[in-house]
Amino acid sequence: MQTRVITASLLHSNASKQCWLVVDNRRETDVEYFKSHYPGKCLVVRVTASEEVRKVRGWSWKSGVDDATSECGLDNYQSDVTVCNNGDLSDGFLDGIRLVVSWVEERLKISH
């Protein structure tokens, strides 16, 4: 909770910035906070990986952890862009990254 307060405080003091990178949102209320306070300045990006790749990276299912809201609260949330990070350039990885970069570049042009 303290991290969110610090982040929100920093954002309020810099509300004129054209875009922000806020990582690791875990609940719909996290995303909705930024979207409501900074309309037009938020792009919701979901980063995914296949279960097989996640296991290779050391993940294993833990009941009470992986089914908690903090881990799956955004599973059904409609993101603007989904980037599949399976460790290679397949599954549209580069397309997703290009969309994000293009969106940021467009916001930076608007601010100048």
mmCIF file of N, CA, C and O in Angstrom:
data_model
loop_
_atom_site.group_PDB
_atom_site.id
_atom_site.type_symbol
_atom_site.label_atom_id
_atom_site.label_comp_id
_atom_site.label_asym_id
_atom_site.label_seq_id
_atom_site.Cartn_x
_atom_site.Cartn_y
_atom_site.Cartn_z
ATOM 1 N N MET A 1 0.816 -1.186 0.000
ATOM 2 C CA MET A 1 0.000 0.000 0.000
ATOM 3 C C MET A 1 0.865 1.257 0.000
ATOM 4 O O MET A 1 0.531 2.214 -0.643
ATOM 5 N N GLN A 2 1.978 1.249 0.667
ATOM 6 C CA GLN A 2 2.847 2.414 0.730
ATOM 7 C C GLN A 2 3.382 2.774 -0.648
ATOM 8 O O GLN A 2 3.481 3.933 -0.986
ATOM 9 N N THR A 3 3.715 1.777 -1.464
ATOM 10 C CA THR A 3 4.218 2.053 -2.801
ATOM 11 C C THR A 3 3.188 2.825 -3.613
ATOM 12 O O THR A 3 3.517 3.782 -4.286
ATOM 13 N N ARG A 4 1.924 2.436 -3.534
ATOM 14 C CA ARG A 4 0.876 3.112 -4.277
ATOM 15 C C ARG A 4 0.757 4.562 -3.836
ATOM 16 O O ARG A 4 0.596 5.454 -4.649
ATOM 17 N N VAL A 5 0.843 4.810 -2.554
ATOM 18 C CA VAL A 5 0.744 6.176 -2.038
ATOM 19 C C VAL A 5 1.902 7.018 -2.560
ATOM 20 O O VAL A 5 1.718 8.143 -3.004
ATOM 21 N N ILE A 6 3.102 6.473 -2.528
ATOM 22 C CA ILE A 6 4.270 7.198 -3.028
ATOM 23 C C ILE A 6 4.107 7.475 -4.515
ATOM 24 O O ILE A 6 4.319 8.592 -4.981
ATOM 25 N N THR A 7 3.691 6.470 -5.281
ATOM 26 C CA THR A 7 3.506 6.646 -6.713
ATOM 27 C C THR A 7 2.442 7.701 -6.987
ATOM 28 O O THR A 7 2.633 8.586 -7.802
ATOM 29 N N ALA A 8 1.318 7.616 -6.286
ATOM 30 C CA ALA A 8 0.245 8.592 -6.489
ATOM 31 C C ALA A 8 0.723 9.996 -6.152
ATOM 32 O O ALA A 8 0.421 10.950 -6.856
ATOM 33 N N SER A 9 1.500 10.129 -5.097
ATOM 34 C CA SER A 9 2.025 11.436 -4.712
ATOM 35 C C SER A 9 2.934 11.995 -5.797
ATOM 36 O O SER A 9 2.843 13.164 -6.156
ATOM 37 N N LEU A 10 3.799 11.164 -6.330
ATOM 38 C CA LEU A 10 4.688 11.610 -7.402
ATOM 39 C C LEU A 10 3.893 12.006 -8.639
ATOM 40 O O LEU A 10 4.191 12.998 -9.286
ATOM 41 N N LEU A 11 2.865 11.227 -8.957
ATOM 42 C CA LEU A 11 2.063 11.542 -10.128
ATOM 43 C C LEU A 11 1.313 12.855 -9.962
ATOM 44 O O LEU A 11 1.223 13.640 -10.894
ATOM 45 N N HIS A 12 0.764 13.093 -8.795
ATOM 46 C CA HIS A 12 0.057 14.356 -8.575
ATOM 47 C C HIS A 12 0.999 15.548 -8.727
ATOM 48 O O HIS A 12 0.608 16.589 -9.236
ATOM 49 N N SER A 13 2.226 15.401 -8.308
ATOM 50 C CA SER A 13 3.166 16.512 -8.405
ATOM 51 C C SER A 13 3.685 16.703 -9.828
ATOM 52 O O SER A 13 4.294 17.704 -10.134
ATOM 53 N N ASN A 14 3.432 15.722 -10.689
ATOM 54 C CA ASN A 14 3.899 15.795 -12.076
ATOM 55 C C ASN A 14 2.767 15.495 -13.054
ATOM 56 O O ASN A 14 2.976 14.843 -14.065
ATOM 57 N N ALA A 15 1.577 15.959 -12.759
ATOM 58 C CA ALA A 15 0.397 15.626 -13.559
ATOM 59 C C ALA A 15 0.499 16.105 -15.000
ATOM 60 O O ALA A 15 -0.229 15.634 -15.855
ATOM 61 N N SER A 16 1.384 17.030 -15.293
ATOM 62 C CA SER A 16 1.502 17.543 -16.650
ATOM 63 C C SER A 16 2.291 16.609 -17.565
ATOM 64 O O SER A 16 2.331 16.829 -18.768
ATOM 65 N N LYS A 17 2.912 15.586 -17.044
ATOM 66 C CA LYS A 17 3.675 14.648 -17.880
ATOM 67 C C LYS A 17 2.729 13.957 -18.851
ATOM 68 O O LYS A 17 1.595 13.662 -18.536
ATOM 69 N N GLN A 18 3.218 13.679 -20.049
ATOM 70 C CA GLN A 18 2.369 13.120 -21.093
ATOM 71 C C GLN A 18 2.189 11.609 -20.999
ATOM 72 O O GLN A 18 1.227 11.075 -21.540
ATOM 73 N N CYS A 19 3.102 10.916 -20.385
ATOM 74 C CA CYS A 19 2.928 9.484 -20.206
ATOM 75 C C CYS A 19 3.771 9.014 -19.027
ATOM 76 O O CYS A 19 4.750 9.650 -18.661
ATOM 77 N N TRP A 20 3.306 7.935 -18.448
ATOM 78 C CA TRP A 20 3.963 7.343 -17.293
ATOM 79 C C TRP A 20 4.061 5.844 -17.508
ATOM 80 O O TRP A 20 3.197 5.250 -18.146
ATOM 81 N N LEU A 21 5.070 5.256 -16.946
ATOM 82 C CA LEU A 21 5.186 3.803 -16.941
ATOM 83 C C LEU A 21 4.971 3.357 -15.500
ATOM 84 O O LEU A 21 5.787 3.647 -14.618
ATOM 85 N N VAL A 22 3.845 2.718 -15.263
ATOM 86 C CA VAL A 22 3.520 2.218 -13.928
ATOM 87 C C VAL A 22 3.433 0.707 -14.061
ATOM 88 O O VAL A 22 2.599 0.187 -14.799
ATOM 89 N N VAL A 23 4.292 0.003 -13.389
ATOM 90 C CA VAL A 23 4.367 -1.451 -13.554
ATOM 91 C C VAL A 23 3.720 -2.185 -12.393
ATOM 92 O O VAL A 23 3.564 -1.645 -11.298
ATOM 93 N N ASP A 24 3.345 -3.408 -12.666
ATOM 94 C CA ASP A 24 2.887 -4.352 -11.661
ATOM 95 C C ASP A 24 1.570 -3.958 -11.003
ATOM 96 O O ASP A 24 1.388 -4.146 -9.810
ATOM 97 N N ASN A 25 0.652 -3.406 -11.785
ATOM 98 C CA ASN A 25 -0.701 -3.216 -11.271
ATOM 99 C C ASN A 25 -1.307 -4.598 -11.078
ATOM 100 O O ASN A 25 -1.125 -5.481 -11.907
ATOM 101 N N ARG A 26 -2.028 -4.783 -9.986
ATOM 102 C CA ARG A 26 -2.534 -6.122 -9.674
ATOM 103 C C ARG A 26 -4.041 -6.206 -9.557
ATOM 104 O O ARG A 26 -4.596 -7.288 -9.529
ATOM 105 N N ARG A 27 -4.696 -5.076 -9.478
ATOM 106 C CA ARG A 27 -6.151 -5.068 -9.308
ATOM 107 C C ARG A 27 -6.763 -4.049 -10.269
ATOM 108 O O ARG A 27 -6.118 -3.086 -10.663
ATOM 109 N N GLU A 28 -8.042 -4.269 -10.603
ATOM 110 C CA GLU A 28 -8.733 -3.321 -11.480
ATOM 111 C C GLU A 28 -8.724 -1.921 -10.884
ATOM 112 O O GLU A 28 -8.613 -0.938 -11.619
ATOM 113 N N THR A 29 -8.828 -1.820 -9.574
ATOM 114 C CA THR A 29 -8.840 -0.498 -8.947
ATOM 115 C C THR A 29 -7.508 0.222 -9.158
ATOM 116 O O THR A 29 -7.491 1.455 -9.243
ATOM 117 N N ASP A 30 -6.412 -0.520 -9.234
ATOM 118 C CA ASP A 30 -5.103 0.097 -9.517
ATOM 119 C C ASP A 30 -5.135 0.770 -10.888
ATOM 120 O O ASP A 30 -4.766 1.929 -11.047
ATOM 121 N N VAL A 31 -5.583 0.019 -11.888
ATOM 122 C CA VAL A 31 -5.625 0.534 -13.254
ATOM 123 C C VAL A 31 -6.625 1.681 -13.366
ATOM 124 O O VAL A 31 -6.335 2.723 -13.955
ATOM 125 N N GLU A 32 -7.791 1.497 -12.781
ATOM 126 C CA GLU A 32 -8.829 2.521 -12.876
ATOM 127 C C GLU A 32 -8.407 3.827 -12.208
ATOM 128 O O GLU A 32 -8.794 4.907 -12.657
ATOM 129 N N TYR A 33 -7.623 3.739 -11.161
ATOM 130 C CA TYR A 33 -7.112 4.951 -10.514
ATOM 131 C C TYR A 33 -6.344 5.798 -11.531
ATOM 132 O O TYR A 33 -6.598 6.992 -11.694
ATOM 133 N N PHE A 34 -5.393 5.192 -12.207
ATOM 134 C CA PHE A 34 -4.565 5.941 -13.153
ATOM 135 C C PHE A 34 -5.375 6.413 -14.355
ATOM 136 O O PHE A 34 -5.211 7.535 -14.816
ATOM 137 N N LYS A 35 -6.270 5.569 -14.852
ATOM 138 C CA LYS A 35 -7.086 5.959 -16.003
ATOM 139 C C LYS A 35 -8.010 7.127 -15.664
ATOM 140 O O LYS A 35 -8.230 8.005 -16.491
ATOM 141 N N SER A 36 -8.544 7.151 -14.453
ATOM 142 C CA SER A 36 -9.459 8.236 -14.083
ATOM 143 C C SER A 36 -8.724 9.532 -13.749
ATOM 144 O O SER A 36 -9.235 10.615 -14.003
ATOM 145 N N HIS A 37 -7.519 9.428 -13.195
ATOM 146 C CA HIS A 37 -6.763 10.631 -12.838
ATOM 147 C C HIS A 37 -5.933 11.184 -13.998
ATOM 148 O O HIS A 37 -5.562 12.359 -13.989
ATOM 149 N N TYR A 38 -5.630 10.348 -14.979
ATOM 150 C CA TYR A 38 -4.794 10.761 -16.111
ATOM 151 C C TYR A 38 -5.415 10.278 -17.417
ATOM 152 O O TYR A 38 -4.829 9.488 -18.146
ATOM 153 N N PRO A 39 -6.625 10.774 -17.739
ATOM 154 C CA PRO A 39 -7.295 10.314 -18.958
ATOM 155 C C PRO A 39 -6.473 10.631 -20.206
ATOM 156 O O PRO A 39 -5.883 11.697 -20.319
ATOM 157 N N GLY A 40 -6.427 9.659 -21.099
ATOM 158 C CA GLY A 40 -5.670 9.815 -22.337
ATOM 159 C C GLY A 40 -4.179 9.627 -22.184
ATOM 160 O O GLY A 40 -3.444 9.698 -23.154
ATOM 161 N N LYS A 41 -3.722 9.388 -20.967
ATOM 162 C CA LYS A 41 -2.284 9.228 -20.718
ATOM 163 C C LYS A 41 -1.945 7.807 -20.261
ATOM 164 O O LYS A 41 -0.834 7.556 -19.828
ATOM 165 N N CYS A 42 -2.911 6.916 -20.375
ATOM 166 C CA CYS A 42 -2.705 5.545 -19.898
ATOM 167 C C CYS A 42 -2.895 4.551 -21.035
ATOM 168 O O CYS A 42 -3.878 4.612 -21.762
ATOM 169 N N LEU A 43 -1.971 3.660 -21.160
ATOM 170 C CA LEU A 43 -2.069 2.532 -22.077
ATOM 171 C C LEU A 43 -1.898 1.289 -21.218
ATOM 172 O O LEU A 43 -0.869 1.120 -20.561
ATOM 173 N N VAL A 44 -2.909 0.446 -21.191
ATOM 174 C CA VAL A 44 -2.856 -0.751 -20.350
ATOM 175 C C VAL A 44 -2.230 -1.874 -21.169
ATOM 176 O O VAL A 44 -2.787 -2.300 -22.183
ATOM 177 N N VAL A 45 -1.064 -2.326 -20.724
ATOM 178 C CA VAL A 45 -0.315 -3.365 -21.420
ATOM 179 C C VAL A 45 -0.285 -4.603 -20.530
ATOM 180 O O VAL A 45 0.120 -4.539 -19.375
ATOM 181 N N ARG A 46 -0.716 -5.706 -21.085
ATOM 182 C CA ARG A 46 -0.658 -6.974 -20.370
ATOM 183 C C ARG A 46 0.496 -7.782 -20.953
ATOM 184 O O ARG A 46 0.591 -7.968 -22.166
ATOM 185 N N VAL A 47 1.364 -8.259 -20.101
ATOM 186 C CA VAL A 47 2.476 -9.105 -20.526
ATOM 187 C C VAL A 47 2.153 -10.527 -20.087
ATOM 188 O O VAL A 47 1.882 -10.774 -18.910
ATOM 189 N N THR A 48 2.173 -11.435 -21.040
ATOM 190 C CA THR A 48 1.846 -12.826 -20.756
ATOM 191 C C THR A 48 3.011 -13.731 -21.140
ATOM 192 O O THR A 48 3.930 -13.313 -21.844
ATOM 193 N N ALA A 49 2.931 -14.954 -20.690
ATOM 194 C CA ALA A 49 3.855 -16.014 -21.103
ATOM 195 C C ALA A 49 3.089 -17.322 -20.948
ATOM 196 O O ALA A 49 2.190 -17.439 -20.105
ATOM 197 N N SER A 50 3.437 -18.294 -21.738
ATOM 198 C CA SER A 50 2.764 -19.582 -21.633
ATOM 199 C C SER A 50 3.101 -20.228 -20.291
ATOM 200 O O SER A 50 4.119 -19.920 -19.666
ATOM 201 N N GLU A 51 2.232 -21.121 -19.862
ATOM 202 C CA GLU A 51 2.474 -21.818 -18.599
ATOM 203 C C GLU A 51 3.777 -22.612 -18.649
ATOM 204 O O GLU A 51 4.521 -22.661 -17.664
ATOM 205 N N GLU A 52 4.070 -23.194 -19.795
ATOM 206 C CA GLU A 52 5.311 -23.966 -19.943
ATOM 207 C C GLU A 52 6.542 -23.082 -19.734
ATOM 208 O O GLU A 52 7.480 -23.461 -19.033
ATOM 209 N N VAL A 53 6.527 -21.904 -20.340
ATOM 210 C CA VAL A 53 7.651 -20.978 -20.204
ATOM 211 C C VAL A 53 7.755 -20.490 -18.761
ATOM 212 O O VAL A 53 8.845 -20.392 -18.201
ATOM 213 N N ARG A 54 6.624 -20.201 -18.150
ATOM 214 C CA ARG A 54 6.632 -19.750 -16.754
ATOM 215 C C ARG A 54 7.241 -20.820 -15.844
ATOM 216 O O ARG A 54 7.994 -20.503 -14.924
ATOM 217 N N LYS A 55 6.931 -22.077 -16.101
ATOM 218 C CA LYS A 55 7.510 -23.168 -15.298
ATOM 219 C C LYS A 55 9.021 -23.245 -15.478
ATOM 220 O O LYS A 55 9.758 -23.425 -14.509
ATOM 221 N N VAL A 56 9.482 -23.092 -16.718
ATOM 222 C CA VAL A 56 10.928 -23.090 -16.983
ATOM 223 C C VAL A 56 11.606 -21.945 -16.229
ATOM 224 O O VAL A 56 12.729 -22.071 -15.752
ATOM 225 N N ARG A 57 10.894 -20.840 -16.069
ATOM 226 C CA ARG A 57 11.424 -19.668 -15.351
ATOM 227 C C ARG A 57 11.306 -19.805 -13.832
ATOM 228 O O ARG A 57 11.671 -18.890 -13.096
ATOM 229 N N GLY A 58 10.783 -20.949 -13.368
ATOM 230 C CA GLY A 58 10.744 -21.202 -11.931
ATOM 231 C C GLY A 58 9.392 -21.079 -11.275
ATOM 232 O O GLY A 58 9.252 -21.298 -10.068
ATOM 233 N N TRP A 59 8.344 -20.759 -12.041
ATOM 234 C CA TRP A 59 7.019 -20.620 -11.459
ATOM 235 C C TRP A 59 6.380 -21.979 -11.245
ATOM 236 O O TRP A 59 6.542 -22.894 -12.053
ATOM 237 N N SER A 60 5.675 -22.126 -10.155
ATOM 238 C CA SER A 60 4.816 -23.292 -9.939
ATOM 239 C C SER A 60 3.576 -22.827 -9.191
ATOM 240 O O SER A 60 3.634 -21.908 -8.369
ATOM 241 N N TRP A 61 2.452 -23.452 -9.504
ATOM 242 C CA TRP A 61 1.168 -23.071 -8.920
ATOM 243 C C TRP A 61 1.187 -23.275 -7.413
ATOM 244 O O TRP A 61 1.621 -24.311 -6.930
ATOM 245 N N LYS A 62 0.708 -22.264 -6.695
ATOM 246 C CA LYS A 62 0.574 -22.346 -5.249
ATOM 247 C C LYS A 62 -0.816 -21.874 -4.871
ATOM 248 O O LYS A 62 -1.156 -20.696 -5.033
ATOM 249 N N SER A 63 -1.631 -22.804 -4.388
ATOM 250 C CA SER A 63 -2.976 -22.469 -3.954
ATOM 251 C C SER A 63 -2.913 -21.442 -2.832
ATOM 252 O O SER A 63 -2.053 -21.509 -1.962
ATOM 253 N N GLY A 64 -3.815 -20.481 -2.875
ATOM 254 C CA GLY A 64 -3.821 -19.427 -1.879
ATOM 255 C C GLY A 64 -2.934 -18.258 -2.260
ATOM 256 O O GLY A 64 -3.004 -17.188 -1.660
ATOM 257 N N VAL A 65 -2.069 -18.458 -3.250
ATOM 258 C CA VAL A 65 -1.219 -17.387 -3.769
ATOM 259 C C VAL A 65 -1.648 -17.066 -5.191
ATOM 260 O O VAL A 65 -2.069 -15.952 -5.493
ATOM 261 N N ASP A 66 -1.554 -18.046 -6.062
ATOM 262 C CA ASP A 66 -1.821 -17.814 -7.482
ATOM 263 C C ASP A 66 -3.292 -17.666 -7.822
ATOM 264 O O ASP A 66 -3.634 -17.268 -8.934
ATOM 265 N N ASP A 67 -4.170 -17.973 -6.878
ATOM 266 C CA ASP A 67 -5.592 -17.749 -7.101
ATOM 267 C C ASP A 67 -6.104 -16.551 -6.307
ATOM 268 O O ASP A 67 -7.299 -16.271 -6.270
ATOM 269 N N ALA A 68 -5.201 -15.802 -5.705
ATOM 270 C CA ALA A 68 -5.570 -14.594 -4.954
ATOM 271 C C ALA A 68 -5.766 -13.423 -5.915
ATOM 272 O O ALA A 68 -5.202 -13.388 -7.009
ATOM 273 N N THR A 69 -6.563 -12.456 -5.496
ATOM 274 C CA THR A 69 -6.840 -11.286 -6.326
ATOM 275 C C THR A 69 -5.559 -10.580 -6.750
ATOM 276 O O THR A 69 -5.463 -10.065 -7.868
ATOM 277 N N SER A 70 -4.562 -10.572 -5.878
ATOM 278 C CA SER A 70 -3.315 -9.886 -6.218
ATOM 279 C C SER A 70 -2.589 -10.549 -7.386
ATOM 280 O O SER A 70 -1.750 -9.925 -8.026
ATOM 281 N N GLU A 71 -2.924 -11.788 -7.692
ATOM 282 C CA GLU A 71 -2.275 -12.503 -8.798
ATOM 283 C C GLU A 71 -3.166 -12.650 -10.023
ATOM 284 O O GLU A 71 -2.659 -12.766 -11.130
ATOM 285 N N CYS A 72 -4.468 -12.680 -9.831
ATOM 286 C CA CYS A 72 -5.357 -12.926 -10.971
ATOM 287 C C CYS A 72 -6.453 -11.875 -11.116
ATOM 288 O O CYS A 72 -7.365 -12.046 -11.918
ATOM 289 N N GLY A 73 -6.355 -10.779 -10.392
ATOM 290 C CA GLY A 73 -7.383 -9.749 -10.422
ATOM 291 C C GLY A 73 -7.549 -9.059 -11.762
ATOM 292 O O GLY A 73 -8.586 -8.461 -12.025
ATOM 293 N N LEU A 74 -6.555 -9.141 -12.620
ATOM 294 C CA LEU A 74 -6.637 -8.500 -13.939
ATOM 295 C C LEU A 74 -6.756 -9.511 -15.080
ATOM 296 O O LEU A 74 -6.685 -9.137 -16.247
ATOM 297 N N ASP A 75 -6.953 -10.785 -14.737
ATOM 298 C CA ASP A 75 -7.021 -11.811 -15.783
ATOM 299 C C ASP A 75 -8.104 -11.544 -16.815
ATOM 300 O O ASP A 75 -7.927 -11.853 -17.994
ATOM 301 N N ASN A 76 -9.217 -10.972 -16.421
ATOM 302 C CA ASN A 76 -10.314 -10.695 -17.353
ATOM 303 C C ASN A 76 -10.424 -9.225 -17.721
ATOM 304 O O ASN A 76 -11.386 -8.815 -18.366
ATOM 305 N N TYR A 77 -9.457 -8.434 -17.316
ATOM 306 C CA TYR A 77 -9.469 -7.002 -17.616
ATOM 307 C C TYR A 77 -9.101 -6.798 -19.081
ATOM 308 O O TYR A 77 -8.181 -7.437 -19.600
ATOM 309 N N GLN A 78 -9.795 -5.887 -19.748
ATOM 310 C CA GLN A 78 -9.530 -5.604 -21.157
ATOM 311 C C GLN A 78 -8.341 -4.655 -21.276
ATOM 312 O O GLN A 78 -8.475 -3.462 -21.030
ATOM 313 N N SER A 79 -7.190 -5.190 -21.635
ATOM 314 C CA SER A 79 -6.010 -4.342 -21.813
ATOM 315 C C SER A 79 -6.020 -3.762 -23.224
ATOM 316 O O SER A 79 -6.715 -4.244 -24.110
ATOM 317 N N ASP A 80 -5.233 -2.712 -23.418
ATOM 318 C CA ASP A 80 -5.126 -2.085 -24.735
ATOM 319 C C ASP A 80 -4.188 -2.864 -25.645
ATOM 320 O O ASP A 80 -4.391 -2.931 -26.851
ATOM 321 N N VAL A 81 -3.146 -3.422 -25.063
ATOM 322 C CA VAL A 81 -2.135 -4.175 -25.806
ATOM 323 C C VAL A 81 -1.750 -5.383 -24.971
ATOM 324 O O VAL A 81 -1.590 -5.282 -23.754
ATOM 325 N N THR A 82 -1.587 -6.529 -25.633
ATOM 326 C CA THR A 82 -1.070 -7.716 -24.963
ATOM 327 C C THR A 82 0.231 -8.099 -25.632
ATOM 328 O O THR A 82 0.309 -8.186 -26.853
ATOM 329 N N VAL A 83 1.260 -8.286 -24.811
ATOM 330 C CA VAL A 83 2.572 -8.689 -25.300
ATOM 331 C C VAL A 83 2.861 -10.065 -24.723
ATOM 332 O O VAL A 83 2.836 -10.243 -23.502
ATOM 333 N N CYS A 84 3.109 -11.022 -25.597
ATOM 334 C CA CYS A 84 3.443 -12.372 -25.154
ATOM 335 C C CYS A 84 4.962 -12.495 -25.083
ATOM 336 O O CYS A 84 5.648 -12.377 -26.096
ATOM 337 N N ASN A 85 5.482 -12.696 -23.879
ATOM 338 C CA ASN A 85 6.926 -12.777 -23.671
ATOM 339 C C ASN A 85 7.313 -14.217 -23.341
ATOM 340 O O ASN A 85 7.494 -14.584 -22.191
ATOM 341 N N ASN A 86 7.440 -15.012 -24.392
ATOM 342 C CA ASN A 86 7.885 -16.393 -24.216
ATOM 343 C C ASN A 86 9.389 -16.532 -24.432
ATOM 344 O O ASN A 86 9.898 -17.632 -24.580
ATOM 345 N N GLY A 87 10.083 -15.417 -24.468
ATOM 346 C CA GLY A 87 11.533 -15.462 -24.594
ATOM 347 C C GLY A 87 12.029 -15.513 -26.020
ATOM 348 O O GLY A 87 13.224 -15.720 -26.258
ATOM 349 N N ASP A 88 11.143 -15.345 -26.970
ATOM 350 C CA ASP A 88 11.553 -15.310 -28.374
ATOM 351 C C ASP A 88 10.746 -14.219 -29.082
ATOM 352 O O ASP A 88 10.034 -13.464 -28.447
ATOM 353 N N LEU A 89 10.875 -14.145 -30.376
ATOM 354 C CA LEU A 89 10.207 -13.066 -31.112
ATOM 355 C C LEU A 89 8.918 -13.530 -31.777
ATOM 356 O O LEU A 89 8.368 -12.828 -32.613
ATOM 357 N N SER A 90 8.418 -14.709 -31.396
ATOM 358 C CA SER A 90 7.173 -15.204 -31.978
ATOM 359 C C SER A 90 5.981 -14.686 -31.184
ATOM 360 O O SER A 90 6.126 -13.911 -30.239
ATOM 361 N N ASP A 91 4.823 -15.134 -31.556
ATOM 362 C CA ASP A 91 3.575 -14.797 -30.859
ATOM 363 C C ASP A 91 3.301 -13.297 -30.811
ATOM 364 O O ASP A 91 2.675 -12.811 -29.876
ATOM 365 N N GLY A 92 3.786 -12.549 -31.792
ATOM 366 C CA GLY A 92 3.484 -11.130 -31.849
ATOM 367 C C GLY A 92 4.239 -10.263 -30.860
ATOM 368 O O GLY A 92 3.858 -9.126 -30.620
ATOM 369 N N PHE A 93 5.311 -10.778 -30.276
ATOM 370 C CA PHE A 93 6.079 -10.018 -29.286
ATOM 371 C C PHE A 93 6.500 -8.657 -29.834
ATOM 372 O O PHE A 93 6.228 -7.625 -29.230
ATOM 373 N N LEU A 94 7.154 -8.649 -30.974
ATOM 374 C CA LEU A 94 7.628 -7.383 -31.541
ATOM 375 C C LEU A 94 6.475 -6.460 -31.925
ATOM 376 O O LEU A 94 6.577 -5.248 -31.755
ATOM 377 N N ASP A 95 5.385 -7.028 -32.425
ATOM 378 C CA ASP A 95 4.219 -6.195 -32.772
ATOM 379 C C ASP A 95 3.692 -5.476 -31.539
ATOM 380 O O ASP A 95 3.384 -4.288 -31.587
ATOM 381 N N GLY A 96 3.597 -6.195 -30.427
ATOM 382 C CA GLY A 96 3.126 -5.585 -29.186
ATOM 383 C C GLY A 96 4.056 -4.494 -28.697
ATOM 384 O O GLY A 96 3.613 -3.413 -28.294
ATOM 385 N N ILE A 97 5.351 -4.758 -28.733
ATOM 386 C CA ILE A 97 6.342 -3.765 -28.298
ATOM 387 C C ILE A 97 6.280 -2.535 -29.202
ATOM 388 O O ILE A 97 6.325 -1.399 -28.723
ATOM 389 N N ARG A 98 6.133 -2.748 -30.496
ATOM 390 C CA ARG A 98 6.038 -1.615 -31.431
ATOM 391 C C ARG A 98 4.820 -0.752 -31.136
ATOM 392 O O ARG A 98 4.887 0.482 -31.203
ATOM 393 N N LEU A 99 3.699 -1.373 -30.810
ATOM 394 C CA LEU A 99 2.501 -0.608 -30.460
ATOM 395 C C LEU A 99 2.742 0.262 -29.229
ATOM 396 O O LEU A 99 2.346 1.426 -29.192
ATOM 397 N N VAL A 100 3.402 -0.297 -28.234
ATOM 398 C CA VAL A 100 3.686 0.457 -27.007
ATOM 399 C C VAL A 100 4.622 1.622 -27.313
ATOM 400 O O VAL A 100 4.370 2.759 -26.909
ATOM 401 N N VAL A 101 5.693 1.359 -28.034
ATOM 402 C CA VAL A 101 6.665 2.405 -28.365
ATOM 403 C C VAL A 101 6.000 3.500 -29.197
ATOM 404 O O VAL A 101 6.200 4.691 -28.945
ATOM 405 N N SER A 102 5.185 3.115 -30.157
ATOM 406 C CA SER A 102 4.490 4.089 -30.991
ATOM 407 C C SER A 102 3.568 4.976 -30.156
ATOM 408 O O SER A 102 3.522 6.202 -30.347
ATOM 409 N N TRP A 103 2.842 4.373 -29.217
ATOM 410 C CA TRP A 103 1.950 5.133 -28.345
ATOM 411 C C TRP A 103 2.739 6.139 -27.510
ATOM 412 O O TRP A 103 2.360 7.297 -27.404
ATOM 413 N N VAL A 104 3.853 5.715 -26.946
ATOM 414 C CA VAL A 104 4.684 6.613 -26.131
ATOM 415 C C VAL A 104 5.239 7.738 -26.995
ATOM 416 O O VAL A 104 5.189 8.911 -26.602
ATOM 417 N N GLU A 105 5.749 7.403 -28.169
ATOM 418 C CA GLU A 105 6.291 8.439 -29.059
ATOM 419 C C GLU A 105 5.224 9.467 -29.419
ATOM 420 O O GLU A 105 5.502 10.674 -29.446
ATOM 421 N N GLU A 106 4.017 9.013 -29.677
ATOM 422 C CA GLU A 106 2.927 9.932 -30.012
ATOM 423 C C GLU A 106 2.629 10.862 -28.839
ATOM 424 O O GLU A 106 2.418 12.065 -29.018
ATOM 425 N N ARG A 107 2.612 10.361 -27.634
ATOM 426 C CA ARG A 107 2.364 11.195 -26.450
ATOM 427 C C ARG A 107 3.491 12.223 -26.263
ATOM 428 O O ARG A 107 3.243 13.348 -25.891
ATOM 429 N N LEU A 108 4.699 11.823 -26.541
ATOM 430 C CA LEU A 108 5.827 12.742 -26.386
ATOM 431 C C LEU A 108 5.786 13.833 -27.440
ATOM 432 O O LEU A 108 6.166 14.981 -27.166
ATOM 433 N N LYS A 109 5.311 13.546 -28.640
ATOM 434 C CA LYS A 109 5.159 14.572 -29.683
ATOM 435 C C LYS A 109 4.128 15.596 -29.261
ATOM 436 O O LYS A 109 4.295 16.784 -29.504
ATOM 437 N N ILE A 110 3.047 15.138 -28.663
ATOM 438 C CA ILE A 110 1.972 16.043 -28.234
ATOM 439 C C ILE A 110 2.476 17.047 -27.209
ATOM 440 O O ILE A 110 2.067 18.197 -27.198
ATOM 441 N N SER A 111 3.420 16.619 -26.380
ATOM 442 C CA SER A 111 3.887 17.490 -25.292
ATOM 443 C C SER A 111 4.864 18.552 -25.747
ATOM 444 O O SER A 111 5.190 19.463 -24.999
ATOM 445 N N HIS A 112 5.351 18.468 -26.967
ATOM 446 C CA HIS A 112 6.354 19.445 -27.432
ATOM 447 C C HIS A 112 5.743 20.469 -28.325
ATOM 448 O O HIS A 112 4.935 20.404 -29.069
#
